[in-house]
Structures are given as C-alpha cells and as structure tokens.
Amino acid sequence: GQNIDQPTEMTATEGAIVQINCTYQTSGFNGLFWYQQHAGEAPTFLSYNVLDGLEEKGRFSSFLSRSKGYSYLLLKELQMKDSASYLCAFYFYTDKLIFGTGTRLQVFP
Amino acid sequence: GAVVSQHPSWVICKSGTSVKIECRSLDFQATTMFWYRQFPKQSLMLMATSNEGSKATYEQGVEKDKFLINHASLTLSTLTVTSAHPEDSSFYICSARDAVEVYEQYFGPGTRLTVT
C-alpha cells in the first residue's frame, strides 16, 4: 500500500508564507498533484509535478523530490481565502489518483 | 474549462433504501470516471474506477454489490448506494478523466448523502 502523510492542521498569518509537506512511501507513480478543497466542495487543481524540482504558479509553488520521497506546496502572500484543506495526490499509470491525508490550513488576520 | 456536474447535490434517505447519484461530463467525453468517498475531516478515498461500456473496477474493501456503478455513455456515470445504512452517510465525489490531457481529472461538486 501507499503511506502518504501530511500534517493534519496548520495555521498562518495573512501575508505570510506557509509550506505544506507531503511525505510518502510509494513508487511507480507518474506525477503528483496538489489540490485545494474548501469545506463541502470538490477539490480544485493547483499544480502537477512530473519531474523533480519546483513548479511555480503565481502565489503557489510545488516541489517534488522522488529520491527523498517528499513534496511540498508553498503558499506565498497568504490571504484569508486560502483557508482550506490542501491535498497531495499521486497519479499512477493505472489512471488512479491516491490522495494524501490532507492538511487543513487556517489563515488568521 | 471542463465541467463535471453531479446530481443531486445533497440527499437524505431512510435506512434500507437505495439512492442513485449521477455524474455528468458537460463539455467533454469521459471514457473513465472515478468515484470517491470523503468522510468528515478526512481525505478522499477512491472507491472505484468506471469505464464506459465495461464493468467498474472496485478498490479493496469496497463492496461492489452495495455500490453499483454504471457508465452507460461517454458523459454519464451513476453510483447507486443500495440498502443504505447510516454509516454510508458521506460526501461522494466523482471525477472524469480528460481524454486529451489524460493525467488530469475534473471533479464534480460532490453529493452529500445522509442516511437516517
């Protein structure tokens, strides 16, 4: 099976930077997604990493290191609306998406 | 962008009854759709992979006779929760795979099922 771990909860201040980690003990995946999910809503796509390294998209960046078995999502210039759950998910050759445990981020003024 | 809809958005049913949830890809064809279940404050758990015109593939621990999946067309998959029990109360989310950008899945808005 796959062990995909994320911190359960994180808090941060508006305007700050926060890094959400995703550590895993799985292999054979095509790539890694990060999704944002507000309570009661479907996940929305943030980023997709295939190769090791950093992918930057505006205020959001995602990093993958296959050799070290971890990824992180970096959120800059935090806004109140960034309060949500953040999910890493692994995309396998079988078309499956296997999600991590999810991190609930709360941004305070 | 690609849009996936689900119907109903929420449903309350009595224990022992069956409930059908529809998942539609509105502006693209989806040969593969996926069904997830999410309990409160937990992550999404893949239940099954639904392929158009063939039987669904269920994840380990998911009862195929309880969660009936039908993918009769390239734009519609249905999940029927049979003989529902209170422990089946959950948030059910479908996603559809884009035939072009095959790595990307588009998620529906989810269906909140409450079994009383």
Tab-separated table of C-alpha atoms in Angstrom, chain B residues 15 37 39 63 66-67 81 83-90 92 113-116:
chain	number	residue	atom	x	y	z
B	15	SER	CA	-32.044	3.327	6.181
B	37	ARG	CA	-15.947	8.985	-0.772
B	39	PHE	CA	-15.859	11.331	5.497
B	63	GLU	CA	-18.498	-3.787	-1.750
B	66	LYS	CA	-23.592	-2.366	-2.370
B	67	PHE	CA	-22.182	0.405	-4.532
B	81	VAL	CA	-25.929	3.059	-2.915
B	83	SER	CA	-29.722	-0.726	1.134
B	84	ALA	CA	-28.169	2.384	2.612
B	85	HIS	CA	-27.188	2.496	6.260
B	86	PRO	CA	-26.224	5.453	8.463
B	87	GLU	CA	-22.545	4.534	8.123
B	88	ASP	CA	-22.868	5.185	4.375
B	89	SER	CA	-23.509	8.842	5.154
B	90	SER	CA	-20.670	10.666	3.457
B	92	TYR	CA	-19.475	11.330	-2.597
B	113	LEU	CA	-25.635	11.722	1.448
B	114	THR	CA	-27.284	11.469	4.845
B	115	VAL	CA	-28.911	8.181	5.824
B	116	THR	CA	-31.312	8.388	8.749
